[in-house]
Amino acid sequence: MDDFNTDVFVNRDDPIPTIILDGSTSRRPRTPSPSAELSDVETPSNRRKGLRGRFSALKEKARIQDQLVEKLLAQVVPLDDAQIPEDEPAQKGGSPGAARPNFNLTTMSNNFRRFNARIGVVFVFQARVIRLLSWRQPTHTLSFLAIYTFVCLDPYLLPLLPLTILLIGVLVPSFVARHPAAEFSLSSEQAIGYSPHGPPLAPAITVKPVKELSRDFFRNMRDLQNSMEDFSQLHDGIITLVVPWTNFSDEALSSALFVTLFAACLFMSIAANVLPWRLIFLALGWAVTCMGHPAVQRQIQTAHEKHIHPQEEKARGLVEKWVESDVILDSAPETREVEIFELQRLSGAGEWEPWLFSASPYDPLSAGRIAGDRPVGTRFFEDVLPPQGWEWSEKKWALDLWSREWVEERIITGVEVETEGERWVYDIYDEQAVEKVGVVEPPTPGKGKEKDKAPPLKPSWEEGEDGDGRRGEWRRRRWVRLVKRKNIPDTST
């Protein structure tokens, strides 16, 4: 019974292969961990003077690993025993993530050790997938292709896969571990087959994290370090390949890609139901798996250097020529017309005084006018600014000579429009408004003959000429000016 120990998931194979992408950032040197080398080499002196022995001798006095990790994090995030302030307010008790702590060096160190002790199962799975797709054992790869073929030809078998994996990959090995086969040192004639009968003879297999400062612990650290580098290389390679085509830094190229993808969407929306998707996925799966074979990789590399690489510049030139000839972009920036209203007020001496420049005409029935608010604006033309994100396209303001049109567009009533001269729009003088003070109620219609004598309604606005009678307290006229979109400076650097 002493021979059966609980197993743990660790990566006991070779180091996980690293990813090298052409055209990406230069690969950083991966120096093996001294602790890993010392733990891998089994010599008498290494057993006495190895890193594990030295750490074990000092483990009771101080947690050296905690101190090293905390010092490393303190260099990255220099905090004086303080936590990073939270970005979001505290969540309610019942919401997800309400009890999640803020960043702390001690918690980070503890979580890293726990994570590193348990991440070995991921590296085992990664190593087995790489070994399967690289044809280390051709029988395993061919078996995988056979199962993939059945699933592609009959997709209804797909829900069967996780059940089969749970049955054959988890339950059967666990049962065999508890009921191991008998070991005999007899001849083949006396040997017997496997028998599952009888009570369990061995303890059940359990998944435990590896011990800290053990060889497997440092192997996990090695593979975790290399996986982080792989992700960085993959991320930089994707950014280098995809972003220049899609971020409209070259607007003609990105526009051509947009048109191509839009045409592909139209085609797929029409022809997607007639394409043989089973055969397509079957062919793609076999092609990707076969490309992992070493002999096929050598042939692909030779064909790429011999046929594809010399034609890359020619193909790129054809694409650029098509983009230059077929994609037409707007050379001039977008322009808009903005307006400002010059307001003047009639003084007690009967003269018009400049008041201010406002974005609103301040007509008699405007909300601010009815509420009794004063107009809002600036006193001088020079203080009028363009809208945010725009800049002036013309040097000067121009007077709008079509005063009647902008009055009709806004459905302004109670004004007198000047169609000649300086194009002022005056308030119509209302004697009743001057005489009445406070809240004025409209007269109720009478009965009989009194109803027929009701005064006629006044026109909403009138056309007038200079010097026509008395006018209201305010007058205004409209000025216009063109603006264009302003270039946004690059703040990414």
mmCIF file with all atom_site columns, C-alpha atoms in Angstrom, residues 53 62 70 75 101 164 274 284 372 398 412 425 449 469:
data_model
loop_
_atom_site.group_PDB
_atom_site.id
_atom_site.type_symbol
_atom_site.label_atom_id
_atom_site.label_alt_id
_atom_site.label_comp_id
_atom_site.label_asym_id
_atom_site.label_entity_id
_atom_site.label_seq_id
_atom_site.pdbx_PDB_ins_code
_atom_site.Cartn_x
_atom_site.Cartn_y
_atom_site.Cartn_z
_atom_site.occupancy
_atom_site.B_iso_or_equiv
_atom_site.pdbx_formal_charge
_atom_site.auth_seq_id
_atom_site.auth_comp_id
_atom_site.auth_asym_id
_atom_site.auth_atom_id
_atom_site.pdbx_PDB_model_num
ATOM 1  C CA . GLY A 1 53  ? 18.484  22.933  0.883   1.00 0.00 ? 53  GLY A CA 1
ATOM 2  C CA . ALA A 1 62  ? 12.188  34.231  7.332   1.00 0.00 ? 62  ALA A CA 1
ATOM 3  C CA . GLU A 1 70  ? 7.183   41.718  -2.409  1.00 0.00 ? 70  GLU A CA 1
ATOM 4  C CA . GLN A 1 75  ? 9.871   48.081  -7.548  1.00 0.00 ? 75  GLN A CA 1
ATOM 5  C CA . PRO A 1 101 ? -10.193 42.952  -2.201  1.00 0.00 ? 101 PRO A CA 1
ATOM 6  C CA . THR A 1 164 ? -16.963 10.291  -23.728 1.00 0.00 ? 164 THR A CA 1
ATOM 7  C CA . VAL A 1 274 ? -25.708 26.408  -49.959 1.00 0.00 ? 274 VAL A CA 1
ATOM 8  C CA . LEU A 1 284 ? -9.593  22.752  -42.877 1.00 0.00 ? 284 LEU A CA 1
ATOM 9  C CA . GLY A 1 372 ? -38.202 86.914  -18.123 1.00 0.00 ? 372 GLY A CA 1
ATOM 10 C CA . ALA A 1 398 ? -21.156 87.597  -43.288 1.00 0.00 ? 398 ALA A CA 1
ATOM 11 C CA . ILE A 1 412 ? -41.073 83.153  -35.272 1.00 0.00 ? 412 ILE A CA 1
ATOM 12 C CA . VAL A 1 425 ? -35.946 91.858  -37.400 1.00 0.00 ? 425 VAL A CA 1
ATOM 13 C CA . LYS A 1 449 ? -73.717 89.852  -31.470 1.00 0.00 ? 449 LYS A CA 1
ATOM 14 C CA . GLY A 1 469 ? -44.170 103.635 -36.787 1.00 0.00 ? 469 GLY A CA 1
#
